[in-house]
Short mmCIF file of C-alpha atoms in Angstrom, two decimals:
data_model
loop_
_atom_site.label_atom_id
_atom_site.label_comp_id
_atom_site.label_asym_id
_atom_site.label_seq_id
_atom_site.Cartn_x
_atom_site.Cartn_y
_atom_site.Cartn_z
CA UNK A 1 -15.13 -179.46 184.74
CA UNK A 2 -13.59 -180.79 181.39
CA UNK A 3 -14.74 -182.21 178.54
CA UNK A 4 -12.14 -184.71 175.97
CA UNK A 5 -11.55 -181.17 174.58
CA UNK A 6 -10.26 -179.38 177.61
CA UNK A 7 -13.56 -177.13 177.31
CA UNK A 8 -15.57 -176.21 179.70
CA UNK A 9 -18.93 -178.00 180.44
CA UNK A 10 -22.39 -176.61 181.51
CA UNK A 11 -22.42 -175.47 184.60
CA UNK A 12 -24.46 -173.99 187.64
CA UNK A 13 -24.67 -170.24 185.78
CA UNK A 14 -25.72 -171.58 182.71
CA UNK A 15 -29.91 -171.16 181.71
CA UNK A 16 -30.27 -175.03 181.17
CA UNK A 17 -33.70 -176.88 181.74
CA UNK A 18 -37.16 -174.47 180.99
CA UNK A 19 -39.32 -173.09 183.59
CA UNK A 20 -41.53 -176.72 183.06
CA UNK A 21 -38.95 -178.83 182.93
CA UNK A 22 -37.48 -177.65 185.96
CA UNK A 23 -40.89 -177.80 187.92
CA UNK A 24 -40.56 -181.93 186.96
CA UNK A 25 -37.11 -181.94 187.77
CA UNK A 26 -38.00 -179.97 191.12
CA UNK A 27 -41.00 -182.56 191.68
CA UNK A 28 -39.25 -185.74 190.77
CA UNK A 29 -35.88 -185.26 193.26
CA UNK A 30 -38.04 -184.32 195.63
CA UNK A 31 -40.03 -187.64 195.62
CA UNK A 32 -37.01 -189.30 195.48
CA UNK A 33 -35.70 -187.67 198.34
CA UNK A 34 -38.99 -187.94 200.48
CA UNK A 35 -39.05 -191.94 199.26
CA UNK A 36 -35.63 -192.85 200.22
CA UNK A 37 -35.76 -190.71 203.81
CA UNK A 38 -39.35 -192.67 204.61
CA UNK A 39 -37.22 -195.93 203.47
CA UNK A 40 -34.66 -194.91 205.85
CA UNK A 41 -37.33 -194.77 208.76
CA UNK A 42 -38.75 -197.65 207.62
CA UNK A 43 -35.37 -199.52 207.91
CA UNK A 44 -34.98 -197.86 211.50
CA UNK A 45 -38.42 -199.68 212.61
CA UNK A 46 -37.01 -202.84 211.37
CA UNK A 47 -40.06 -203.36 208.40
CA UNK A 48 -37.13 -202.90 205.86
CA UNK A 49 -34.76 -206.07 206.07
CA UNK A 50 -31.01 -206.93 204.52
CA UNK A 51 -29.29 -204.11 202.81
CA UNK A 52 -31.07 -200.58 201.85
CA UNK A 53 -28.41 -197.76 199.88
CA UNK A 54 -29.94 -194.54 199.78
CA UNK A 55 -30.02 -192.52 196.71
CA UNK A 56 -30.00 -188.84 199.11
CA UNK A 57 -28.05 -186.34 197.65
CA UNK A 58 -27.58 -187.68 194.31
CA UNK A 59 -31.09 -186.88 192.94
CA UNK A 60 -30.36 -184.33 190.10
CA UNK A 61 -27.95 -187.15 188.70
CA UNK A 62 -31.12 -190.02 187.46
CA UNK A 63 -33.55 -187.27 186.95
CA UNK A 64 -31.16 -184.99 184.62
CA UNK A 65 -30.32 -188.21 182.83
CA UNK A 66 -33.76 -189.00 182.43
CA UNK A 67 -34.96 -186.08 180.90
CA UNK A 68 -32.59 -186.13 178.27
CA UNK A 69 -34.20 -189.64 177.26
CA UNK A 70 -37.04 -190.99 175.03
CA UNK A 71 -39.81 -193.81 175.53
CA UNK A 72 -37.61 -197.48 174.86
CA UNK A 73 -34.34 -196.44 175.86
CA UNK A 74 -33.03 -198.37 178.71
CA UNK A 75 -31.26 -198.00 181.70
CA UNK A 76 -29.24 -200.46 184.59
CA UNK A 77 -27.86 -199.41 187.56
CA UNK A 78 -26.42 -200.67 190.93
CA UNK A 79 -27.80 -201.71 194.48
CA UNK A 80 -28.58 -197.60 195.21
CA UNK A 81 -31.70 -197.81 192.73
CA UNK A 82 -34.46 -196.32 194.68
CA UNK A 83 -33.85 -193.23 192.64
CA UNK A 84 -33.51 -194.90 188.85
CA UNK A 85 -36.40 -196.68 189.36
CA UNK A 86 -38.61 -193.49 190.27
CA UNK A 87 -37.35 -191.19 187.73
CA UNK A 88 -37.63 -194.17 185.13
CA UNK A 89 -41.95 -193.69 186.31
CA UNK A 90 -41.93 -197.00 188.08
CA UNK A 91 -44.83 -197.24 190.93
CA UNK A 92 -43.52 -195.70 194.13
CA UNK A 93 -46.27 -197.92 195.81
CA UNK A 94 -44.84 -201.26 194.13
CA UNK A 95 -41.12 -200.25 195.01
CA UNK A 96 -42.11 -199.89 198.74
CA UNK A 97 -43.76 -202.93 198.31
CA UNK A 98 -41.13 -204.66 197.68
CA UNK A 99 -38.55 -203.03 200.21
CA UNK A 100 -40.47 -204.45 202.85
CA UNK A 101 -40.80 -207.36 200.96
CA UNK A 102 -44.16 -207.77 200.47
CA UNK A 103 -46.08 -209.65 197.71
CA UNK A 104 -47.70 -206.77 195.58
CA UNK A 105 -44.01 -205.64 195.47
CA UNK A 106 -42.53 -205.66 191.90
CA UNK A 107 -40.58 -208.80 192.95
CA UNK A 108 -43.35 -210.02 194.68
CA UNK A 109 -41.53 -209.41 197.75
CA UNK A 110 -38.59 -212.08 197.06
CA UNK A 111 -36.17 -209.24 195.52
CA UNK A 112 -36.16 -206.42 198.39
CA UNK A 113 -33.96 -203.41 197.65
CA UNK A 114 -31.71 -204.13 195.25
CA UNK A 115 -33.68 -206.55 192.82
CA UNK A 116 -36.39 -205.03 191.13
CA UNK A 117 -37.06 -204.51 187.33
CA UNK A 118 -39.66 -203.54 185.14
CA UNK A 119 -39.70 -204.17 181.50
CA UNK A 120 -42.82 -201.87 181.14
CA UNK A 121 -40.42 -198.78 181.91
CA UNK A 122 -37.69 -199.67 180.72
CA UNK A 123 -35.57 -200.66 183.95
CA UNK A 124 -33.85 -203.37 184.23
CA UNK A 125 -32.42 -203.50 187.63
CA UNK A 126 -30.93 -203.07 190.54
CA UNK A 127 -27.76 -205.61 190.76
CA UNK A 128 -25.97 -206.43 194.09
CA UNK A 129 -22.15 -207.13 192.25
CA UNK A 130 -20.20 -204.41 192.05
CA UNK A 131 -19.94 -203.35 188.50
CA UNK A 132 -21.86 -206.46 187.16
CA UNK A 133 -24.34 -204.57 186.21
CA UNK A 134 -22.03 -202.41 183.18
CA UNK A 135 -21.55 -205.62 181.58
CA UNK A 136 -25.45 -206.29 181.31
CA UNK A 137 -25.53 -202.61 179.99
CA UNK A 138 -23.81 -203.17 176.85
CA UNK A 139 -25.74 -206.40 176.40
CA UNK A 140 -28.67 -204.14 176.17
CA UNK A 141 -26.99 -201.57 173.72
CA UNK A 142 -26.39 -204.12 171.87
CA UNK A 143 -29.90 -205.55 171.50
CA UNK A 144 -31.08 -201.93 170.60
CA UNK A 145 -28.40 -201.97 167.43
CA UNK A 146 -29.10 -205.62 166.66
CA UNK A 147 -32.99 -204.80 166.61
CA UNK A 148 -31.75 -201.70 164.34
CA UNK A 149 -33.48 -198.93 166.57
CA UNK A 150 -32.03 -195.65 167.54
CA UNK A 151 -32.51 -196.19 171.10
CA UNK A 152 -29.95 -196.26 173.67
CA UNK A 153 -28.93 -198.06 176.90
CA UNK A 154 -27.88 -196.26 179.98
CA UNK A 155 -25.66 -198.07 182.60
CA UNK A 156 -24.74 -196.46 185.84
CA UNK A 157 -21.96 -197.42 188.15
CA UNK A 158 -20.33 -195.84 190.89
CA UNK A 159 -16.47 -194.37 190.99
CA UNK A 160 -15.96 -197.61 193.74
CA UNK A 161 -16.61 -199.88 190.42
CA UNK A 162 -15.02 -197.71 188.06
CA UNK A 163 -11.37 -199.78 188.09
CA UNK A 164 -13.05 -203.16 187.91
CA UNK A 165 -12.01 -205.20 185.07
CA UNK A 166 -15.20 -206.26 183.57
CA UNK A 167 -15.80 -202.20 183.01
CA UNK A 168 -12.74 -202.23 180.81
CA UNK A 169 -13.66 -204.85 178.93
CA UNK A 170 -17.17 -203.47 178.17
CA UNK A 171 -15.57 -200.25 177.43
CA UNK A 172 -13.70 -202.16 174.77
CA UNK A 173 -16.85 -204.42 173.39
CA UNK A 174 -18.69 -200.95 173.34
CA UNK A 175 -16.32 -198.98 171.38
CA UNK A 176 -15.21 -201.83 169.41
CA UNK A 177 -18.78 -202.17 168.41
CA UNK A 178 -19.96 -198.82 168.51
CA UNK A 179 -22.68 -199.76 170.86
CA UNK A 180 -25.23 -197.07 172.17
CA UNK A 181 -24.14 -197.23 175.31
CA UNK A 182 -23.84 -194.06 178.04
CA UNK A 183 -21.88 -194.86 180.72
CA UNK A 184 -22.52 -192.80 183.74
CA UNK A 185 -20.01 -192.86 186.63
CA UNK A 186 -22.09 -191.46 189.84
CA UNK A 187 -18.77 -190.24 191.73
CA UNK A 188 -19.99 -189.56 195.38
CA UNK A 189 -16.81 -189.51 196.64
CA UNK A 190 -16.88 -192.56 198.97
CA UNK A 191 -16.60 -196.18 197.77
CA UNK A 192 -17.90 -197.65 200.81
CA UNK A 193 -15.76 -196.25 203.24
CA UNK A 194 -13.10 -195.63 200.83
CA UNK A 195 -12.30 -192.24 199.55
CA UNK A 196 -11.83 -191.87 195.97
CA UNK A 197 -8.92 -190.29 196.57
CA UNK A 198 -7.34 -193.16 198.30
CA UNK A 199 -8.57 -196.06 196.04
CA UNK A 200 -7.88 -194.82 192.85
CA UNK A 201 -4.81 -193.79 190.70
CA UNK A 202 -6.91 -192.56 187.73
CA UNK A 203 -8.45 -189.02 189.60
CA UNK A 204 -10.10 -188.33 186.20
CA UNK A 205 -12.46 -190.66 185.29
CA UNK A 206 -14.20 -189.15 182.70
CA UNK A 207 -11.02 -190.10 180.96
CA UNK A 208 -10.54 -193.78 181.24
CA UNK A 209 -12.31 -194.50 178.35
CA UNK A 210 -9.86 -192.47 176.22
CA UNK A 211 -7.45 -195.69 175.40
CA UNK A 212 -10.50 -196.84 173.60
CA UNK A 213 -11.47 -193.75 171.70
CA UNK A 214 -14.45 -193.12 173.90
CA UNK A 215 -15.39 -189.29 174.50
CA UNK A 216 -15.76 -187.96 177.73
CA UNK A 217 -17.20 -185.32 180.44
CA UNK A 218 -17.00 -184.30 184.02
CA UNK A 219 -20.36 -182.82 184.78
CA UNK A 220 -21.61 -181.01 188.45
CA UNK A 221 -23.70 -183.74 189.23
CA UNK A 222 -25.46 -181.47 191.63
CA UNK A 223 -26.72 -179.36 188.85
CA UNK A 224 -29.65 -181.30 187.34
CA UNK A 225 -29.70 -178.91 183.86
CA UNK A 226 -26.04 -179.23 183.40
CA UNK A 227 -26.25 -183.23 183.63
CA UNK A 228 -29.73 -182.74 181.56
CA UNK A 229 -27.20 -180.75 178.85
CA UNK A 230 -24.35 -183.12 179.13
CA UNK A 231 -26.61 -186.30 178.67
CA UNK A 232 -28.44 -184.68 175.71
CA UNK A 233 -25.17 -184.40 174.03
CA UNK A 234 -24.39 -188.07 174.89
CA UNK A 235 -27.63 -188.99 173.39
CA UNK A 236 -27.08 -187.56 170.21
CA UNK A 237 -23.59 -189.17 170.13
CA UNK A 238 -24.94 -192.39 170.40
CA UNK A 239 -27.79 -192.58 167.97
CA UNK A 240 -26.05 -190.85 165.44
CA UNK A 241 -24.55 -194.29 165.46
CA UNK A 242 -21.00 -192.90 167.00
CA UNK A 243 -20.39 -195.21 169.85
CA UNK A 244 -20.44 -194.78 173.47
CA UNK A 245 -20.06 -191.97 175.59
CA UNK A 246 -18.74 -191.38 179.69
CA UNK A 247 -20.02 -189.26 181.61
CA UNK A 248 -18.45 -188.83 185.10
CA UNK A 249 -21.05 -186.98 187.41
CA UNK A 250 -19.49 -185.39 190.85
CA UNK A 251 -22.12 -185.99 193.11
CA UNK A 252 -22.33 -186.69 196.67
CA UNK A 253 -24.26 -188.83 199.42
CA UNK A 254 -25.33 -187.75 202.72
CA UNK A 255 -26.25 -190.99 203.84
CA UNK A 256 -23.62 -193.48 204.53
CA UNK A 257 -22.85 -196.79 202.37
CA UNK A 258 -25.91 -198.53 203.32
CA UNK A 259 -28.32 -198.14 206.16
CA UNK A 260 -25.30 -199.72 208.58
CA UNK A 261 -22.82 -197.48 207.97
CA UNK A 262 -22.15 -194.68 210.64
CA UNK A 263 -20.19 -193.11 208.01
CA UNK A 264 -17.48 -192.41 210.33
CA UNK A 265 -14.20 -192.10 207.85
CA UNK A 266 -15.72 -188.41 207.26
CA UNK A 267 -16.16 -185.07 209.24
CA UNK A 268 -19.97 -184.35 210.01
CA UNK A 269 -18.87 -180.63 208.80
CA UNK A 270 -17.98 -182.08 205.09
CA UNK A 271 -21.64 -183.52 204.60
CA UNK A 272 -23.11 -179.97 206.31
CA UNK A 273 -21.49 -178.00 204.29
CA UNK A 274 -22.46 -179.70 200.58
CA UNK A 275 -26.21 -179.49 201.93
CA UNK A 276 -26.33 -175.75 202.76
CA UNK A 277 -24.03 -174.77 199.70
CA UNK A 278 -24.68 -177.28 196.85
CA UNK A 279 -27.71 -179.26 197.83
CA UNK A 280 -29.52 -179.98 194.43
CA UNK A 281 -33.23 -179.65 195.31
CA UNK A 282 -32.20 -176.19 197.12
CA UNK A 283 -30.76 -175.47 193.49
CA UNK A 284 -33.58 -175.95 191.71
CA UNK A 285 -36.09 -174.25 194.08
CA UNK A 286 -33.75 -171.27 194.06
CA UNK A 287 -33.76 -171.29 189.97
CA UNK A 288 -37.74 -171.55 190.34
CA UNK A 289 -38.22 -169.11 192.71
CA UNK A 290 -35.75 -166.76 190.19
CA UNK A 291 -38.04 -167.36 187.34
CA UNK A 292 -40.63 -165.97 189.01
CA UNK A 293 -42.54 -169.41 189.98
CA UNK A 294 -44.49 -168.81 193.36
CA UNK A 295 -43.74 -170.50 196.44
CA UNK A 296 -47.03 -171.44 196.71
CA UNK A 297 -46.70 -173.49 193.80
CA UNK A 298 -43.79 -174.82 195.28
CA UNK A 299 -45.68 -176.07 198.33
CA UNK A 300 -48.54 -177.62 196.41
CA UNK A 301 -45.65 -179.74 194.48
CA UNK A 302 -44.17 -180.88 197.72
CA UNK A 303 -47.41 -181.71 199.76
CA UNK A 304 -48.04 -183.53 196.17
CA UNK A 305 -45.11 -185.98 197.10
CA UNK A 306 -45.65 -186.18 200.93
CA UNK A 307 -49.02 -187.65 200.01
CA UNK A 308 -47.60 -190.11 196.97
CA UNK A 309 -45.19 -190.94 199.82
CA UNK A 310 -47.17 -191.56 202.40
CA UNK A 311 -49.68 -193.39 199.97
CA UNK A 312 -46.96 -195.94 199.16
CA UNK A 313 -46.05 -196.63 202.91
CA UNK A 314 -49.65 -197.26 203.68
CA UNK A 315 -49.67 -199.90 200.52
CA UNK A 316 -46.63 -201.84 201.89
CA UNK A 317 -47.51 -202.21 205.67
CA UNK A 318 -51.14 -203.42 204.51
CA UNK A 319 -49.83 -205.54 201.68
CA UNK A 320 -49.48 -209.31 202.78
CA UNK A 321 -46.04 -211.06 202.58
CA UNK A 322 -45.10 -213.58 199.97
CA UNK A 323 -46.86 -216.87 200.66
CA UNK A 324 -44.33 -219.80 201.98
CA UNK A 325 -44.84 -221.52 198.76
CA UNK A 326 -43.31 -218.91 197.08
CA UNK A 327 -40.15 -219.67 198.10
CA UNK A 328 -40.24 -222.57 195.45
CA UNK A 329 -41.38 -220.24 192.27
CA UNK A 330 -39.47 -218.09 189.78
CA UNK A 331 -36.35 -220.23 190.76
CA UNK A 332 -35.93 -222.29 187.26
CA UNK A 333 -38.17 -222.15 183.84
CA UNK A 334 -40.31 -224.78 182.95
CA UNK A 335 -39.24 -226.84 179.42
#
């Protein structure tokens, strides 16, 4: 892993995160992982409709990121936003909601997996256009310097999106403006079915800011202190008033694309062997456990989540759908 420098990031030996921070890091992935497999059954039973991405696997990415972050910073991602929008605090009970599209769901059930936002925690969506949503990012780092804060905007996007054009060009409004801005490239190997390796000519991506002047890392995105470190160092690059940073986080997915994708253009082995060897919650458990945290603790954490899970499954299948004269609201303002 390489930094602009050629140096050496944070890695999986380093101390990172404390013994409490890593018991909300341990907590959080695990709800997201929980959520997203109960979405996944939910999907299979057919109460889940149109397109679901699942966030499994790439939970110490969002919830390293969002440690690193204060109240009023802001953050945008893609269609797989299950996971932002938990880590950001948003109501697992209103997210299910609206997956199932139900009306006490955060888009009051018209919005379904990828289309939900809440101002209230700073998340502003979920976006179904590849890379549309980087664009939008800087728009928001820009607001935050207009308004003269020192907050900062965070805009994910996945290696598939990485070559688009309109991520150039906000690389270029973002440096040329020194614009808080932190992109974060979640590289999970697979743009759709497409290996990374196939689709793009650029295989270091933490570097494709450089023609701009914009500093960058490679981070394990498996590791959720050395993303935590990584993104802390971001942070302070960008409301020191510096500009905007990349961060390229090597993650993976278990899942495939989207809840129809058999995931066929790769070997069952390759997904077997990142979950026994480099599976993130495993990692933090294992730090934990080292530290001298009892399992017991561990368990109380985790039946903790089943029940927030379960809790938020109950919610949606009782919640009523949108009434038909919905369909006719939230379409255009009124003068």
């Amino acid at each position: 892993m390489n930094d602009g420098a050629g140096m050496a990031t944070q890695g999986r030996n380093d101390p990172g995160l404390s013994t409490q921070e890593l018991e909300h890091a341990f907590h959080d992935m695990l709800l997201i992982r929980r959520f997203e497999e109960k979405a996944g059954q939910l999907y299979g039973m057919g109460l889940i409709g149109g397109f679901c991405h699942l966030y499994i696997g790439q939970e110490a990415v969002v919830v390293g990121v969002q440690l690193a972050l204060k109240q009023g910073d802001k953050i945008i991602t893609s269609y797989r936003d299950h996971g932002q929008m938990l880590a950001a605090g948003m109501d697992p009970k209103g997210v299910m909601a609206e997956l199932t599209g139900r009306a006490t769901g955060y888009s009051h059930g018209k919005g379904g997996s990828m289309h939900m936002f809440s101002r209230e925690k700073n998340f502003y969506g979920g976006h179904g256009i590849v890379g549309a949503q980087v664009a939008l990012g800087i728009g928001l780092a820009f607001a935050n310097k207009y308004r003269g804060t020192d907050e900062v905007s965070v805009a994910y996007f996945g290696e598939g999106a990485s070559n688009q054009g309109q991520v150039y060009e906000s690389f270029n409004i973002a440096a040329l403006h020194k614009l808080p801005c932190i992109f974060v490239i979640e590289n999970n190997r697979y743009g759709m079915g497409t290996s990374v390796e196939r689709a793009s000519a650029s295989k270091e991506l933490w570097r494709n800011g450089e023609p701009w002047g914009i500093p960058g890392k490679q981070i394990d995105g498996m590791d959720v202190s050395a993303v935590n470190a990584a993104t802390k160092e971001a942070v302070a690059h960008c409301r020191a008033g510096n500009g905007p940073y990349l961060l390229e986080m090597s993650t993976y997915r278990y899942r495939g694309h989207s809840m129809s994708d058999p995931a066929k253009y790769r070997a069952r082995t390759e997904v077997d062997e990142i979950r026994q060897k480099r599976d993130p919650i495993d990692h933090v458990r294992n730090a934990l456990l080292a530290a001298g945290v009892e399992e017991e603790n561990l368990k109380k954490i985790e039946a903790g989540v089943k029940a927030v899970v379960a809790e938020a499954t109950e919610f949606a299948e009782t919640s009523p759908e949108p009434d038909p004269s919905e369909l006719y609201t939230d379409v255009l303002v009124e003068a």
